XYZ file of C-alpha atoms in Angstrom:
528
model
C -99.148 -12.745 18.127
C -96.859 -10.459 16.310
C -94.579 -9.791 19.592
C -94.531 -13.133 20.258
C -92.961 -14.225 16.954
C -90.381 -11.886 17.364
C -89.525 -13.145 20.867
C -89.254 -16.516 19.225
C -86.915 -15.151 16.477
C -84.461 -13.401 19.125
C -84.810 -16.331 21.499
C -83.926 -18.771 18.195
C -80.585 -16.290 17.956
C -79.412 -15.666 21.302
C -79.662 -19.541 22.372
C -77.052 -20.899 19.859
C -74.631 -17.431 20.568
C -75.251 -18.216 24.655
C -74.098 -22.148 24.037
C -70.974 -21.094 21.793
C -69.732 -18.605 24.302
C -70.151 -20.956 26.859
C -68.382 -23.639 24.617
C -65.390 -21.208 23.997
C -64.975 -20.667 27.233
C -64.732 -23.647 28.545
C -61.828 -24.904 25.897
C -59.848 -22.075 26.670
C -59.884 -22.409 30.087
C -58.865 -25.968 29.868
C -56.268 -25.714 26.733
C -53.444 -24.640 29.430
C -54.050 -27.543 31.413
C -54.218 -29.663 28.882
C -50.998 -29.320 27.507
C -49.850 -29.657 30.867
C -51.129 -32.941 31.053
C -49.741 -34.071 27.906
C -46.171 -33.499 28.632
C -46.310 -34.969 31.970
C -47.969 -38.101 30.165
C -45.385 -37.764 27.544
C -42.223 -36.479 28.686
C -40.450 -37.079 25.272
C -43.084 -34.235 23.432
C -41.219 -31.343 25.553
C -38.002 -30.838 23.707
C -40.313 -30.804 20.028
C -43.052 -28.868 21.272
C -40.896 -25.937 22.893
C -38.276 -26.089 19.453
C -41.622 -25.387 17.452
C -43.363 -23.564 19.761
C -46.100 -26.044 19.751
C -47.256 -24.030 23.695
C -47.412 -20.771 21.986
C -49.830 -22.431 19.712
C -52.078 -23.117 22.972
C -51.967 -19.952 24.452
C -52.446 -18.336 21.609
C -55.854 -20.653 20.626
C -57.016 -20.090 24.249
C -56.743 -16.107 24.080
C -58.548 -16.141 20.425
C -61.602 -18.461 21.717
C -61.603 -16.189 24.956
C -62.080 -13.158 22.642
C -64.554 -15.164 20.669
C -66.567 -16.297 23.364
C -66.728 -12.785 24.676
C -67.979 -11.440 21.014
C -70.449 -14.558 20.785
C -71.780 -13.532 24.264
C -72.260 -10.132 23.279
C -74.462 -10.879 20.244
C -76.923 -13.077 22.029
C -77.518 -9.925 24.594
C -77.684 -8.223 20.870
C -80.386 -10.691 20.353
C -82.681 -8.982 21.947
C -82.047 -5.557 21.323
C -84.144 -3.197 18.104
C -82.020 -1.670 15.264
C -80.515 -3.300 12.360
C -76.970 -2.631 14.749
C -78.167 -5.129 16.691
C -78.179 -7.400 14.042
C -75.082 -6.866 12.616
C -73.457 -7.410 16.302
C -75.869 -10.990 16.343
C -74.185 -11.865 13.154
C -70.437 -10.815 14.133
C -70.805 -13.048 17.126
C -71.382 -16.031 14.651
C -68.595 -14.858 12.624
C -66.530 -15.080 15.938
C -67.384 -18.763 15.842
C -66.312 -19.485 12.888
C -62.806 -17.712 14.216
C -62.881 -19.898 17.371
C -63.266 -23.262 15.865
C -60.562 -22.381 12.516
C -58.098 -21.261 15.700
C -59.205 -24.760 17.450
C -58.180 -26.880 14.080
C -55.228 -25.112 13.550
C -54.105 -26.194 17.143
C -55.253 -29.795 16.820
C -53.382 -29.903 12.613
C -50.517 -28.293 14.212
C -49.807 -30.543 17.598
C -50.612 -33.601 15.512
C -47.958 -32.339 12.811
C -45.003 -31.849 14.795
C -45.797 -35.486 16.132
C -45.392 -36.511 13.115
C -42.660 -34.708 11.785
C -40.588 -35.832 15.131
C -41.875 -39.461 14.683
C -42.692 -39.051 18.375
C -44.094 -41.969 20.170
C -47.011 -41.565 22.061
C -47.225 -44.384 25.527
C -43.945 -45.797 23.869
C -46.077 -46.547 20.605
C -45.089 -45.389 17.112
C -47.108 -43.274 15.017
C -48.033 -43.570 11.418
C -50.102 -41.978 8.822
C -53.267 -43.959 9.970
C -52.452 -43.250 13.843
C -52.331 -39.452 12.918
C -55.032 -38.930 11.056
C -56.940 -40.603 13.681
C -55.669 -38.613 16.502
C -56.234 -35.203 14.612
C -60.183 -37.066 13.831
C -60.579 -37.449 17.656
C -59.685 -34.257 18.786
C -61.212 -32.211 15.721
C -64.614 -33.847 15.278
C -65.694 -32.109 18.560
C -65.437 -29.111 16.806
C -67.735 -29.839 14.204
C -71.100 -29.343 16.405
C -70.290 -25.560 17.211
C -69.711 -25.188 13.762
C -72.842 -26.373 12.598
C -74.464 -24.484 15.398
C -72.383 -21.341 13.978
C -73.900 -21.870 10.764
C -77.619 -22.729 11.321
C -77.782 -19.358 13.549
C -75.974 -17.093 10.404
C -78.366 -17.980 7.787
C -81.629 -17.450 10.322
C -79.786 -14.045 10.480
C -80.392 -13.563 6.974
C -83.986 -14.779 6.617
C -86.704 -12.388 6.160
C -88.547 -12.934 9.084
C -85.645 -12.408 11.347
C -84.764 -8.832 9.033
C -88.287 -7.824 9.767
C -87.808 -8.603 13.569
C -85.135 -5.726 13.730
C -86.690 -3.278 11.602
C -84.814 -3.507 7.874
C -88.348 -2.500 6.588
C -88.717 -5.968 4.876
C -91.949 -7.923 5.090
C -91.866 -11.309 6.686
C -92.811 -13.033 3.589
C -90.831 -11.516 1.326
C -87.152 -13.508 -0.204
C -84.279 -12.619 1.195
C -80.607 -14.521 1.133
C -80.914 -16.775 3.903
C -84.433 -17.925 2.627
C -82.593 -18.703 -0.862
C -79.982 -20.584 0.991
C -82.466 -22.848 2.978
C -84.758 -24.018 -0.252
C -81.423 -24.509 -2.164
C -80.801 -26.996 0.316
C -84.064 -28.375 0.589
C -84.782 -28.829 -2.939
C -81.476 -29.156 -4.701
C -80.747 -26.055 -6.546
C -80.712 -25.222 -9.962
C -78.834 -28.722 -10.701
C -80.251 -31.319 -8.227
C -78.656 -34.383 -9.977
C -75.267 -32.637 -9.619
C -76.171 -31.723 -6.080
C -77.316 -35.735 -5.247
C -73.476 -36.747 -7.300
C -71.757 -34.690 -5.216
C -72.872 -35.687 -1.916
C -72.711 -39.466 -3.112
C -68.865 -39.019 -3.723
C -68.711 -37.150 -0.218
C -69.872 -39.397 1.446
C -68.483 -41.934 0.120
C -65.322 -40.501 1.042
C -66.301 -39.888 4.092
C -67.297 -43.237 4.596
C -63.899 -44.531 3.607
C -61.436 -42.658 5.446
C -62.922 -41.562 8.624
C -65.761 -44.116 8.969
C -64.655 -47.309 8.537
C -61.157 -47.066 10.072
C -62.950 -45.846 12.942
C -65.272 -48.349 13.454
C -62.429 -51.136 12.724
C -60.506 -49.412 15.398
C -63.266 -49.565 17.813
C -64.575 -53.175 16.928
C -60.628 -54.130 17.672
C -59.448 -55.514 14.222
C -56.744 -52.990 13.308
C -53.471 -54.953 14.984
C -51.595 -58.438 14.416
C -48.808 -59.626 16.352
C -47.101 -62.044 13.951
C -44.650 -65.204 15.537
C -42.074 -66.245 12.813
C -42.877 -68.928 10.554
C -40.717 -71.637 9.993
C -38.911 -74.585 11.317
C -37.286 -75.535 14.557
C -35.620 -77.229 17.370
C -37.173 -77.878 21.202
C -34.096 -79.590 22.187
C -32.425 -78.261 25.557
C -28.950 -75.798 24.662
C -28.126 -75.863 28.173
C -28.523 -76.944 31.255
C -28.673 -73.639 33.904
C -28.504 -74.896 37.957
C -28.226 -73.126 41.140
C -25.371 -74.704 42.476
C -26.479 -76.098 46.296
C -23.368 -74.964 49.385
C -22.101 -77.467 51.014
C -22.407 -77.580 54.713
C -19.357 -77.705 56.908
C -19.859 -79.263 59.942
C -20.068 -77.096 62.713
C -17.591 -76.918 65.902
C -19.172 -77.032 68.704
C -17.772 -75.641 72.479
C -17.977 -76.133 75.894
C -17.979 -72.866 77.968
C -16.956 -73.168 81.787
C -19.108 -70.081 83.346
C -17.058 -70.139 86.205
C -13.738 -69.262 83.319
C -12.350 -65.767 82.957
C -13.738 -66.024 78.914
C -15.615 -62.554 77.835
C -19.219 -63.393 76.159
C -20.081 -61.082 73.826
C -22.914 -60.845 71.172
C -21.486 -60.915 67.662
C -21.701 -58.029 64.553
C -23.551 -59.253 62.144
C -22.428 -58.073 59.117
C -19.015 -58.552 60.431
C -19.329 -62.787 61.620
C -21.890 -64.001 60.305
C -21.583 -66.309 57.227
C -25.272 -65.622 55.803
C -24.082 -62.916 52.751
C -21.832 -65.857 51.921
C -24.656 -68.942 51.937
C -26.706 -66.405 50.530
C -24.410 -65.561 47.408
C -23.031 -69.255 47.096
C -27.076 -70.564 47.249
C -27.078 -68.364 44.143
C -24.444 -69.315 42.140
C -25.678 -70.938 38.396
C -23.454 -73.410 36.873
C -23.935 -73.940 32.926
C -23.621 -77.391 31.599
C -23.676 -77.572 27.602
C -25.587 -80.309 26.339
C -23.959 -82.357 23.722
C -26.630 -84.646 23.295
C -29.303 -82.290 22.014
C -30.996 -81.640 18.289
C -29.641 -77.872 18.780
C -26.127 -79.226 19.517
C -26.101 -81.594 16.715
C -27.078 -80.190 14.073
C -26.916 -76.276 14.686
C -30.457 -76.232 14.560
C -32.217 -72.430 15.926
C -35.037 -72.489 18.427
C -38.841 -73.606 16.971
C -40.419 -76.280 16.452
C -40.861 -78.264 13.327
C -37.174 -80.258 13.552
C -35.993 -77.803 10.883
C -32.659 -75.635 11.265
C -33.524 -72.699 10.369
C -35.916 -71.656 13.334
C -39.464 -70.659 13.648
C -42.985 -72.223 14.232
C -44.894 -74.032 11.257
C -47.449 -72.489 12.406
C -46.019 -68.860 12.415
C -46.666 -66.058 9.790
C -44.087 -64.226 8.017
C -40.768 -62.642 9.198
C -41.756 -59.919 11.110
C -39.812 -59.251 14.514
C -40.198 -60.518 18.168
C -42.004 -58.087 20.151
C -42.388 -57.383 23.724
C -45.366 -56.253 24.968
C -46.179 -55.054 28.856
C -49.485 -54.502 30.786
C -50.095 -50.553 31.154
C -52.256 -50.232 34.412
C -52.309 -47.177 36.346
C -50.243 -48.676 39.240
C -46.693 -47.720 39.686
C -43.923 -49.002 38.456
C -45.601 -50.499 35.242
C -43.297 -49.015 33.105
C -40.139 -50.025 35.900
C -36.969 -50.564 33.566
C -38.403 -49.425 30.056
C -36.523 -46.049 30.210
C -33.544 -45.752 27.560
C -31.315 -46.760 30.574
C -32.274 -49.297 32.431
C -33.454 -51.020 28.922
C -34.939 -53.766 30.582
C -37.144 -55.104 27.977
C -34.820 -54.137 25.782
C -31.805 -55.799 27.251
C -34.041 -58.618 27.061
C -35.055 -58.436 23.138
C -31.516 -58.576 22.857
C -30.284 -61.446 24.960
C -33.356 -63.198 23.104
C -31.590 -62.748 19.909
C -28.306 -63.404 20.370
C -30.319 -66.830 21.630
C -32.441 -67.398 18.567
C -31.228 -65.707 15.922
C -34.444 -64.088 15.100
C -35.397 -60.524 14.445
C -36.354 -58.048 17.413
C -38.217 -54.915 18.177
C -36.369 -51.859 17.997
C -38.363 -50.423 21.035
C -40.404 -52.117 23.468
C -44.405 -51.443 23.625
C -47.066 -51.082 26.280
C -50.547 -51.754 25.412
C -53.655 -51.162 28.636
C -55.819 -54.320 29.097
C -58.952 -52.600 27.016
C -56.740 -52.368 23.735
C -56.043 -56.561 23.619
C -59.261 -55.988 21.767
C -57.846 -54.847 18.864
C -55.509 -57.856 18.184
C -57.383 -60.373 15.818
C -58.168 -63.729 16.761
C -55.043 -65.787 16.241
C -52.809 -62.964 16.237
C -52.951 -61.404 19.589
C -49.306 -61.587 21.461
C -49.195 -64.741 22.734
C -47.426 -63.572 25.929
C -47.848 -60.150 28.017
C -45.285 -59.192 30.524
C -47.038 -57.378 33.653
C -45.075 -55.513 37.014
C -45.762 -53.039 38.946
C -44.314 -51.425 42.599
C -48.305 -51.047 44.483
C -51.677 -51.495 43.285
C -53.257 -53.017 39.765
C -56.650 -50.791 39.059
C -58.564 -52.476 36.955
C -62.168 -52.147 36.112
C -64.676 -55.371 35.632
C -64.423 -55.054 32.036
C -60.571 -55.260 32.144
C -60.798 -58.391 34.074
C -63.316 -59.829 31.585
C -60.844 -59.030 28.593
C -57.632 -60.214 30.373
C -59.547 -63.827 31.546
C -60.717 -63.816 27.324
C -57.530 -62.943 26.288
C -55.982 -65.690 28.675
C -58.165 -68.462 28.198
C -57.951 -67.956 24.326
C -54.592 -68.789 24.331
C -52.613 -65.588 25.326
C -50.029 -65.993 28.790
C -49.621 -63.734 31.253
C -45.650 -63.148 32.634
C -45.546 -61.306 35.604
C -43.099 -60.402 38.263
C -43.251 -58.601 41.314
C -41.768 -54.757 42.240
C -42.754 -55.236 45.604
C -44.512 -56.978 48.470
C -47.521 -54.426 47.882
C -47.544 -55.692 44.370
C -47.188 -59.344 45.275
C -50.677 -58.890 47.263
C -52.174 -56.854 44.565
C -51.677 -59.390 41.796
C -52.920 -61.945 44.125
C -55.729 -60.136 44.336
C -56.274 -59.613 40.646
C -55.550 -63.063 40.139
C -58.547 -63.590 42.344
C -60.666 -61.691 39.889
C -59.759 -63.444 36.996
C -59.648 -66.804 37.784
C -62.423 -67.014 40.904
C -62.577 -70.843 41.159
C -58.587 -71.365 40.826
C -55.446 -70.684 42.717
C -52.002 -69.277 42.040
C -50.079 -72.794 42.978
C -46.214 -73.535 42.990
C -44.700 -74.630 39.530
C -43.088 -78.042 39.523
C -38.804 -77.549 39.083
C -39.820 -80.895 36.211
C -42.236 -78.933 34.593
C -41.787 -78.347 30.464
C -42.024 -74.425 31.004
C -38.318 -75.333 32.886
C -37.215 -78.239 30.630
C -36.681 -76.151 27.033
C -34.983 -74.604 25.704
C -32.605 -74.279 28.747
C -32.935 -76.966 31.378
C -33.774 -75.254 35.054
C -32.804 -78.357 37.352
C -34.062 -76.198 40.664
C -36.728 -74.087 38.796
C -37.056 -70.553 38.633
C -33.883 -68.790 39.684
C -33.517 -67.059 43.335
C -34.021 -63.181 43.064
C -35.614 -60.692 45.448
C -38.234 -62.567 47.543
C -40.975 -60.107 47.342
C -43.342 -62.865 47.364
C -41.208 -65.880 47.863
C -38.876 -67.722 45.792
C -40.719 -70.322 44.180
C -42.206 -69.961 40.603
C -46.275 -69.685 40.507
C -49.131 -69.962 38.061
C -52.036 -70.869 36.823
C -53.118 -73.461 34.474
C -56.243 -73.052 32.089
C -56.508 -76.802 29.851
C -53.252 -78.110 30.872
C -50.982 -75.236 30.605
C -49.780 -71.918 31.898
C -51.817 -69.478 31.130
C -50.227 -67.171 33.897
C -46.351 -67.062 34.901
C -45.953 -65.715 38.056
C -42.319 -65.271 39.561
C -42.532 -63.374 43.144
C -39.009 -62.038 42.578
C -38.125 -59.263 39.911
C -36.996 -60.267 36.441
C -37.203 -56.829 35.551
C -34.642 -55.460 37.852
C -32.149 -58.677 36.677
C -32.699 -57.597 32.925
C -32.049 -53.810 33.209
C -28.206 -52.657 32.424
C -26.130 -53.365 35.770
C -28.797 -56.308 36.906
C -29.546 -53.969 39.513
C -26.427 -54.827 41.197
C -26.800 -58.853 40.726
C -24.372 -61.114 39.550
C -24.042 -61.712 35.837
C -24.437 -65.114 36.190
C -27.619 -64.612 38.134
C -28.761 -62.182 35.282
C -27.892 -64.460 32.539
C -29.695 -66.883 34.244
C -33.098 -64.485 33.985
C -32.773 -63.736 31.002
C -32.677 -67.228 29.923
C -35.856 -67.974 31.982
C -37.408 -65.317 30.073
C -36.444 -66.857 26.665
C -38.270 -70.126 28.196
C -41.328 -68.517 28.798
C -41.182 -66.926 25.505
C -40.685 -70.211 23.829
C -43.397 -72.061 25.781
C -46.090 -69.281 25.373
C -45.186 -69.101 21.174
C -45.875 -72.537 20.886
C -49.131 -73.213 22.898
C -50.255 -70.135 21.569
C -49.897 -71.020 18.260
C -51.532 -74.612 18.989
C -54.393 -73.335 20.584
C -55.656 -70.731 17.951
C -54.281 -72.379 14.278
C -57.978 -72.551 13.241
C -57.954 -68.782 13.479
C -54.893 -68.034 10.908
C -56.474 -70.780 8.064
């Protein structure tokens, strides 16, 4: 009975020793790799982490939680060895632990503090103080359970029982520290109402600034996008048209075979007239519109017949912002660099349009995270692109249809022929009983605030050339142009003519325009 009781006592040692070697090993072999990952995800943490030395930090952690793991994995073979030695080797490998997961923190504090300190962005987002501390909570309450482990396994060290088990010449029954440790807990201590006050106010605090932001951030009630309130015009500014070539009458000849003529078969890009069709077919004419509120009275772009633009139905002053689809296809992020400055160049055409207030970057946000926008408040238009394939899950396509039958719109262009079938396909997924079907040149999404005579503008015809979308409750829930806005909006136009790119850009202002208003229609009850 005896020698099994002590069995039980080394066992009760060695197993939480065994599981934090393990533990420690396993973080340090991945902490190298891991910060390889993170710069290649985030390309604009190199220059900060090298100045501060942010990879020293990680091979630095990884080495001390090697040597840790080594020292825990030596006192559970301790475990079960006689002599107080033993025991003091048990109890240096907890010690060890506690090393390990104080080197593990320090990493996490310190990587999350030169974020901060370099207001770094993280997938094009900004950080704050909330966005911080939740990033150091995410990678640091991991490290709590080998703690505790840590912990539980010193004080058993110090019981009685276990002193008796390696010969200290202690009965089993008799008081020693850890015993005093464990009813202190148990009952209190000397002051139990203090005790019962103090870990009311913990938890309290606890409760308050890791709990609760945590579960608002995973419930999905943490962001807002905000459309300006106020008062404006949906009169027509302009009116943009391709201007159609005229076509000359052809000559036509009579060859005698029998004649002493040389037939020979003509160089293309030498005689042939199609670069010229093609670039005339594309030409855009601007015609102002005198007759229009905008015109009149100097109105800015809303609704409401007020001059000073905005929605009645808008909240606040806060800027326009642009937000895109991150999938993990390529190309998503096609033109968002610092300089192409597509969405960017975009944001600012807008405003030199509107007169409102813009992002100062553009943002990215993956399908799962539309769940943190309120109801009422999500962005009432998401711009989506790509080169090759959309992977999303079933859940994504679940949130996306939600987010576009609630209201939201969905702008999308295409990279590339392979992304013109993928969408399709997704497309598919989201809207099973409906079709992606040609958009009228007549319709309102064409009519304000810039006229479109021809519809959507001729670009690359990845997919075709005609506009496509999908209607949920009489409007466009989904914007689909087969060409590639994106590469008109980034600086150059990708080699296009300015007119051409002007003429983009003002699309895009339409579809902005159409999707603030329906949005804000559809979901008023939502902001009362």
């Amino acid at each position: 009975m005896k020698s099994a009781s002590s069995l039980l006592a080394r066992v009760a040692l060695a197993t939480p020793l065994f599981a934090l070697a393990a533990i420690g090993t396993l973080v340090a072999w991945r902490l190298p790799p891991t910060l390889a990952s993170i710069l290649a995800r985030q390309p604009n943490f190199v220059g900060p982490f090298e100045a501060d030395g942010v990879g020293l930090f990680f091979i630095g952690a990884a080495f001390v939680l090697a040597g840790a793991a080594a020292v825990a994995a030596v006192g559970g073979l301790a475990a079960f060895l006689p002599g107080r030695l033993a025991l003091r080797i048990v109890r240096l490998g907890f010690v060890a632990a506690y090393v390990a997961v104080a080197a593990y923190l320090l990493l996490v504090a310190r990587t999350v503090g030169v974020i901060g300190q370099h207001t770094l962005t993280i997938d094009e987002l900004p950080q704050d103080a909330v966005t911080l501390f939740t990033l150091w909570w995410s990678f640091s309450a991991a490290a709590f359970l080998p703690l505790m482990m840590a912990l539980m396994g010193h004080v058993m060290s110090w019981r009685a029982s276990t002193l008796a088990v390696f010969g200290s010449g202690r009965a089993a029954d008799d008081t020693a520290a850890g015993d005093r440790i464990i009813e202190n807990v148990r009952t209190g201590g000397g002051d139990p109402l203090f005790r019962k006050s103090w870990l009311s106010s913990f938890s309290g605090h606890l409760l308050l600034i890791v709990v609760i932001p945590w579960l608002v951030r995973s419930i999905g009630c943490s962001e807002r996008y905000s459309v300006p309130h106020g008062s404006g015009e949906e009169a027509v500014a302009a009116v943009v048209q391709v201007a159609k070539p005229v076509k000359k009458k052809k000559r036509r000849y009579m060859l005698n075979l029998n004649s002493a003529i040389i037939l020979s078969r003509p160089d293309i890009d030498k005689d042939s007239d199609v670069d010229e069709n093609v670039e005339k077919a594309s030409e855009i004419t601007y015609v102002a519109d005198a007759n229009s509120a905008q015109a009149r009275a100097g109105g800015k772009m809303g609704k409401g017949g007020g001059k000073t633009g905005g929605w009645p139905d808008g909240v606040g002053d806060d800027p326009v912002r642009f937000f895109r689809i991150k999938h993990g296809g390529p190309g998503w992020d096609d033109g968002m660099d610092e300089v192409s400055r597509a969405d960017m160049n975009f944001l600012e055409e807008f405003k030199k349009v509107t007169g409102f207030k813009i992002a100062r970057s553009p943002e990215a946000r993956t399908i799962a995270q539309l769940k943190n926008f309120d109801k009422g408040f999500a962005p009432p238009f998401l711009y989506l692109t790509g080169a090759g394939s959309i992977p999303v899950s079933s859940s994504d396509v679940k949130i996306l249809r939600d987010y576009l039958f609630d209201g939201g719109m969905l702008f999308a262009d295409a990279g590339s022929p392979h992304f013109h079938d993928s969408f399709r396909a997704l497309m598919a997924a989201v809207f099973p009983d409906r079709q992606l079907v040609t958009i009228a040149d007549d319709d309102p999404i064409f009519q304000a605030p810039f006229v479109f005579p021809n519809g959507a503008p001729p670009l690359w015809h990845h997919g075709g050339n005609r506009a496509l979308g999908v209607k949920h409750q009489n409007r466009w829930a989904v914007f689909y142009h087969p060409g590639d806005i994106n590469d008109a909006w980034k600086t150059g136009a990708s080699g296009m003519s300015r007119d051409l790119a002007n003429a983009s850009y003002r699309l895009g202002v339409n579809i902005v325009y159409y999707s603030f208003t329906n949005y804000l229609d559809l979901t008023r009850k939502h902001r009362k």
